[in-house]
Short mmCIF file of C-alpha atoms in Angstrom, two decimals:
data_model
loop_
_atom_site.label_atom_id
_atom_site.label_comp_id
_atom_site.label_asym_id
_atom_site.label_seq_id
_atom_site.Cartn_x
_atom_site.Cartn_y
_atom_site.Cartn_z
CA UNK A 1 4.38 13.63 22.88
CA UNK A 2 5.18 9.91 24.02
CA UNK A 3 5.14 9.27 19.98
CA UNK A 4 7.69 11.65 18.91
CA UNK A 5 9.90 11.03 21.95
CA UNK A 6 9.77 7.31 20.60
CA UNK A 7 10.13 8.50 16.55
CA UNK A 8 13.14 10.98 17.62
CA UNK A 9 15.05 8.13 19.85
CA UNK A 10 16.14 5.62 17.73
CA UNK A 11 18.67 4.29 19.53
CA UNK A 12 15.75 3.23 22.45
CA UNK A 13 12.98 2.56 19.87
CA UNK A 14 14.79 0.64 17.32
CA UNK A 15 12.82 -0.35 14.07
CA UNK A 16 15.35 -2.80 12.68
CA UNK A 17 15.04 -6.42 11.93
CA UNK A 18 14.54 -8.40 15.19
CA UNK A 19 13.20 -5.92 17.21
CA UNK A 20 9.82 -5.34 15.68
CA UNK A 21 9.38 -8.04 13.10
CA UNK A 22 12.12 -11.54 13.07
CA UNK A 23 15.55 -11.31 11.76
CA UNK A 24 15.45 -12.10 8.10
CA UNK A 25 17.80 -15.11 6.95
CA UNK A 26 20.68 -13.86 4.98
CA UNK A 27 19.25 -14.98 1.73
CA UNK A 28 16.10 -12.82 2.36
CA UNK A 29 17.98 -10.00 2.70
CA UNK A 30 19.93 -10.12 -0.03
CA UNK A 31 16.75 -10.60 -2.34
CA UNK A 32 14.22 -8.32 -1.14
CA UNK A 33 16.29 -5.93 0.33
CA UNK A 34 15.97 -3.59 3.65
CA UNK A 35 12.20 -2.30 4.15
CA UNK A 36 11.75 1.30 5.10
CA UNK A 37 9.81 0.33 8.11
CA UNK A 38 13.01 -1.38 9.56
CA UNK A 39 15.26 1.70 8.99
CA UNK A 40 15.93 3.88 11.50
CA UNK A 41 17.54 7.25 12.21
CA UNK A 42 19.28 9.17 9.27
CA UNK A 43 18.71 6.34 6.73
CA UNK A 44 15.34 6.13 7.45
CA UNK A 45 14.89 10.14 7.85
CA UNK A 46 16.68 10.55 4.14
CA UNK A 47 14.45 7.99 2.70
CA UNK A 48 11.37 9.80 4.20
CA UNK A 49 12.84 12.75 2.95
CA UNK A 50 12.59 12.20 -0.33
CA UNK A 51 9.09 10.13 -0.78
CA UNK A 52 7.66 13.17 1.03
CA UNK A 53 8.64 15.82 -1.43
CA UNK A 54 6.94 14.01 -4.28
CA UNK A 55 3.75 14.60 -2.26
CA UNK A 56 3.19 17.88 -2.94
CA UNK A 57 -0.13 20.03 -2.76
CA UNK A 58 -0.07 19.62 -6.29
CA UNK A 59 -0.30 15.94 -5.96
CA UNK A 60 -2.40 15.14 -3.34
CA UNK A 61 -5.57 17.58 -5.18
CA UNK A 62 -4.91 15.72 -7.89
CA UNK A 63 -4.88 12.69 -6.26
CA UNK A 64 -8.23 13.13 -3.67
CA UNK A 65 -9.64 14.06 -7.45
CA UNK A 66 -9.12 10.84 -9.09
CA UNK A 67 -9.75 9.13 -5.37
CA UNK A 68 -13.53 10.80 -6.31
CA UNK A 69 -13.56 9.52 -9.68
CA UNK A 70 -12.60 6.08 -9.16
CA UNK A 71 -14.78 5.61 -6.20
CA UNK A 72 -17.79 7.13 -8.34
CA UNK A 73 -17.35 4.50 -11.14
CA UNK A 74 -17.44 1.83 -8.46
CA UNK A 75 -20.16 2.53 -6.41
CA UNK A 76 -21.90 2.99 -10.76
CA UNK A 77 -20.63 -0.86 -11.62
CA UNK A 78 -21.87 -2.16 -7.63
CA UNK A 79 -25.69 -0.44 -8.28
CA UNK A 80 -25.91 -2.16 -12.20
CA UNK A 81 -24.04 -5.61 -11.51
CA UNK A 82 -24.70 -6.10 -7.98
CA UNK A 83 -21.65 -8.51 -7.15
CA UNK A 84 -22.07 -11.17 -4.54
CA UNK A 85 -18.72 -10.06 -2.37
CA UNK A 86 -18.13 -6.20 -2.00
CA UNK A 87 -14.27 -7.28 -1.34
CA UNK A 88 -12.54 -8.06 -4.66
CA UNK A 89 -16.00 -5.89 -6.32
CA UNK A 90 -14.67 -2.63 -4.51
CA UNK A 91 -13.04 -2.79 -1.21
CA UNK A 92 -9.56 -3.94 -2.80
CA UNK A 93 -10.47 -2.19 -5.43
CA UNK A 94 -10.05 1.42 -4.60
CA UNK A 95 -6.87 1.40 -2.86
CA UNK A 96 -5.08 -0.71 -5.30
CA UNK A 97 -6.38 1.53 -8.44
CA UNK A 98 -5.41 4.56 -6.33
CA UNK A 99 -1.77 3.58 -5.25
CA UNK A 100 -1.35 2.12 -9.02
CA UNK A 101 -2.13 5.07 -10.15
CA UNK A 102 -0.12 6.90 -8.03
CA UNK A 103 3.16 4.79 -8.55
CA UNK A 104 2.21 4.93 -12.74
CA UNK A 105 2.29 0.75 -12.86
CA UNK A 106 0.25 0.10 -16.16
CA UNK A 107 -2.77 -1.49 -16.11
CA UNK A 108 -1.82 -4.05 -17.65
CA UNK A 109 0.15 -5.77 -14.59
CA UNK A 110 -2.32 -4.84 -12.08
CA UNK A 111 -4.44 -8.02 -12.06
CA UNK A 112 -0.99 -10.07 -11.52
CA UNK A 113 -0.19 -7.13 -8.86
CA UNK A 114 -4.05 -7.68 -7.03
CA UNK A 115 -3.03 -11.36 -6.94
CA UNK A 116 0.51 -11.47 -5.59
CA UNK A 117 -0.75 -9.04 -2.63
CA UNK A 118 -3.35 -11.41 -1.60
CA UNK A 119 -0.88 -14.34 -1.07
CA UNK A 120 2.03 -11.81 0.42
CA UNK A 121 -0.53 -11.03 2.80
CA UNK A 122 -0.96 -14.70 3.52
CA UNK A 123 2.25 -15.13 4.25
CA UNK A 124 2.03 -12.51 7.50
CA UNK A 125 -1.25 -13.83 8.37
CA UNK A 126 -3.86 -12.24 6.58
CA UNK A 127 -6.01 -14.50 4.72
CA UNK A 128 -8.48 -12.61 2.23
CA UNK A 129 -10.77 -15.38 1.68
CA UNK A 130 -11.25 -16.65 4.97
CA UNK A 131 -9.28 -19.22 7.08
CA UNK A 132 -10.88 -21.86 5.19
CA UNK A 133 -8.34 -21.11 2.26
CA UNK A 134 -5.36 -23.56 2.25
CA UNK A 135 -2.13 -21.68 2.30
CA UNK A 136 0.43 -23.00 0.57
CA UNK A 137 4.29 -22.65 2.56
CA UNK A 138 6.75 -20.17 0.18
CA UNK A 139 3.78 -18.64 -2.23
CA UNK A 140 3.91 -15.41 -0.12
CA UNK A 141 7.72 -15.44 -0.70
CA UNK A 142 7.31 -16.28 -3.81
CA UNK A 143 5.03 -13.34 -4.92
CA UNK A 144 6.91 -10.88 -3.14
CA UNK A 145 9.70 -11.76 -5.64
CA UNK A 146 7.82 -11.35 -8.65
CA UNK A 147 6.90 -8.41 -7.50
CA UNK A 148 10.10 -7.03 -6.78
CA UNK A 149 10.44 -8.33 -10.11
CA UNK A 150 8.14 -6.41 -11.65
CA UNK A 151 8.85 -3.37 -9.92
CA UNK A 152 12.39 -3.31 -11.09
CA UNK A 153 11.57 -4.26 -14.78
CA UNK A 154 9.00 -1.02 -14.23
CA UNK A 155 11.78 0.90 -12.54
CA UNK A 156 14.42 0.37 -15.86
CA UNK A 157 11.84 1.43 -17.66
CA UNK A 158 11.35 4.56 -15.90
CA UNK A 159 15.14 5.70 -15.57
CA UNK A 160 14.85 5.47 -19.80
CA UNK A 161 11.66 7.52 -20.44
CA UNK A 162 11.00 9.21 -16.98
CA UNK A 163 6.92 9.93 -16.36
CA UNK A 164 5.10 12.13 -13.72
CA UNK A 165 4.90 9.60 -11.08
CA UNK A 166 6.16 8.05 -8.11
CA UNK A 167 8.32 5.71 -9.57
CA UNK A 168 10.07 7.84 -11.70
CA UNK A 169 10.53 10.48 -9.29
CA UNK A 170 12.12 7.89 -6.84
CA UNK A 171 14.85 6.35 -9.76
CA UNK A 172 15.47 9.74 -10.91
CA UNK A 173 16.39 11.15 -6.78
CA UNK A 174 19.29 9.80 -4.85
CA UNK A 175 20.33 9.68 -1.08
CA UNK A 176 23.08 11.75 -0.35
CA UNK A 177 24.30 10.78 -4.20
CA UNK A 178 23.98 7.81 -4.62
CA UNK A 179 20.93 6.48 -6.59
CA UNK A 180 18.61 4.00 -4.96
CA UNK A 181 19.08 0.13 -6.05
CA UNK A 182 16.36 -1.47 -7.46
CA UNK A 183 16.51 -3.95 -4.77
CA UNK A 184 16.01 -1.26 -2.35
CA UNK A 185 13.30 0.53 -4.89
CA UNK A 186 11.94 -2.86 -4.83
CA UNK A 187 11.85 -3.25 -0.87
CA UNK A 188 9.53 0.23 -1.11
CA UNK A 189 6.91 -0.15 -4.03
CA UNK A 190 6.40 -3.95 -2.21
CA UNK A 191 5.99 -2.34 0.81
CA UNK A 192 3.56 0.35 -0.32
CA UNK A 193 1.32 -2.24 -2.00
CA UNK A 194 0.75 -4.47 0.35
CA UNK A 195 1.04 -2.71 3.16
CA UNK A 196 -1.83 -0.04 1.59
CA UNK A 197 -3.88 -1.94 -0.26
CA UNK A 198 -4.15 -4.63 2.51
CA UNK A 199 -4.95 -1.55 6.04
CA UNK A 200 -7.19 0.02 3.41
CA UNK A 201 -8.84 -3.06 2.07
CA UNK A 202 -9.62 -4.19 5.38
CA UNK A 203 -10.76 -0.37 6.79
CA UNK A 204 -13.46 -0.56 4.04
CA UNK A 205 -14.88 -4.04 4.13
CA UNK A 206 -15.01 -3.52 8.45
CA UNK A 207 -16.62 -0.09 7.46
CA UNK A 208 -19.40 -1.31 5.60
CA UNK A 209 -19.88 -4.35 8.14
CA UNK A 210 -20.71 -2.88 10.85
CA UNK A 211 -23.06 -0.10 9.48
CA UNK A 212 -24.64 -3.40 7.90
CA UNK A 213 -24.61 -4.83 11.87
CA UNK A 214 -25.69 -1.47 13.20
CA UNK A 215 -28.73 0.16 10.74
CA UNK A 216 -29.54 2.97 13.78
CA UNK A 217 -25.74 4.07 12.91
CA UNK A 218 -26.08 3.46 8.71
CA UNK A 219 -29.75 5.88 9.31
CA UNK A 220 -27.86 8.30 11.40
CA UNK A 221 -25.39 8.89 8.45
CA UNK A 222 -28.49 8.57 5.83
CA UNK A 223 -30.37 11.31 7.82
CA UNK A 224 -27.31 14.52 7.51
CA UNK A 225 -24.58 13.13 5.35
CA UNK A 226 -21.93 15.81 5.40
CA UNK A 227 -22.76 16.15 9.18
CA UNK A 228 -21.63 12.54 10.17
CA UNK A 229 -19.32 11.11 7.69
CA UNK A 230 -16.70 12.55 8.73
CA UNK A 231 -17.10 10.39 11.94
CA UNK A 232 -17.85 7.42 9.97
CA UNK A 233 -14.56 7.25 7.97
CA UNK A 234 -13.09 8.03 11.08
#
């Protein structure tokens, strides 16, 4: 209840810039754009409005499908290589695979993609590789703006020779008609990325910790699989 109060009452639980994350500079707005989680009432609602009708039934089958699939071929290439670290091997993996999929972004660009997430993440706080790792000041920017970049190259592309995903769904729609910007298509695929790839990355790696830290628990889910894993994921 106290969580749709706050989601209905935008006017008491603003999401714009400089209430829950700093006020961009002027410059940083006019490059990358306003990000869906700093919208609030009808723009945000309209916005919602349209991602959520691409998510049909439809979809999301044939999504938790290839989900299955992918996740299959990785836990295949983890038993016959045997990496050293599970998080590049399969925990960022999965998620990116899945949302690239998803959004139709070739495969192609999805090593550059994989890498430009890691240092956006940086830039917030979220070092991959440990806080050894020397971060260097403006690479996070800098990598969010190539991959704006590349999102609104993809995003030309798509309003040409429109495919059955995301992306063309979302350059093909408009809000209240007028057509998105690519800036503003640009603010959304960057925030879908990172913000996915990174919680689900993360979710995955901590998962498989601490059933490593806790074998009674990792037994437990060994002993009646389709009894407990639905608590584990949880």
């Amino acid at each position: 209840a106290d969580v749709l109060t706050a989601s209905r009452t935008p006017k008491v639980f603003a999401s714009a810039p400089g209430v829950t994350t700093p006020e961009p500079a002027g410059w940083a707005k006019a490059l990358f754009g306003n990000s869906m989680v700093n919208m609030d009432g009808s723009e945000h609602a309209a916005l919602r409005r349209m991602i959520s009708r691409r998510f049909t039934p439809r979809l999301l089958a044939a999504t938790e499908e290839n989900i299955g699939r992918l996740a299959g071929r990785l836990v295949d290439e983890l038993i016959a290589e045997r990496p050293d670290d599970f998080m590049p091997s399969a925990a960022s993996r999965l998620p990116l695979e899945v949302i690239c999929d998803l959004m139709g972004i070739p495969v192609a660009y999805r090593p550059r993609i994989a890498e430009q997430i890691d240092h956006a993440s940086e830039q917030v706080g979220v070092a991959r590789r440990g806080r050894a790792r020397l971060r260097i000041p403006g690479r996070g920017t800098a990598s969010l703006a190539r991959m704006q970049f590349v999102m609104a190259r993809l995003a030309r592309e798509r309003r040409r020779h429109p495919q059955d995903d995301l992306v063309s769904a979302l350059v093909c729609a408009d809000i209240d008609g007028e057509a998105l910007s690519s800036r503003d298509l640009g603010a959304f695929f960057s925030l879908l990325l990172v913000a996915g790839v990174e919680t689900t990355r993360n979710a995955i790696a901590h998962g498989l910790s601490l059933l490593d830290r806790h074998p009674e628990q990792q037994e437990l889910l060994r002993s009646d699989f389709d009894r407990y894993i639905g608590g584990a994921v949880e």
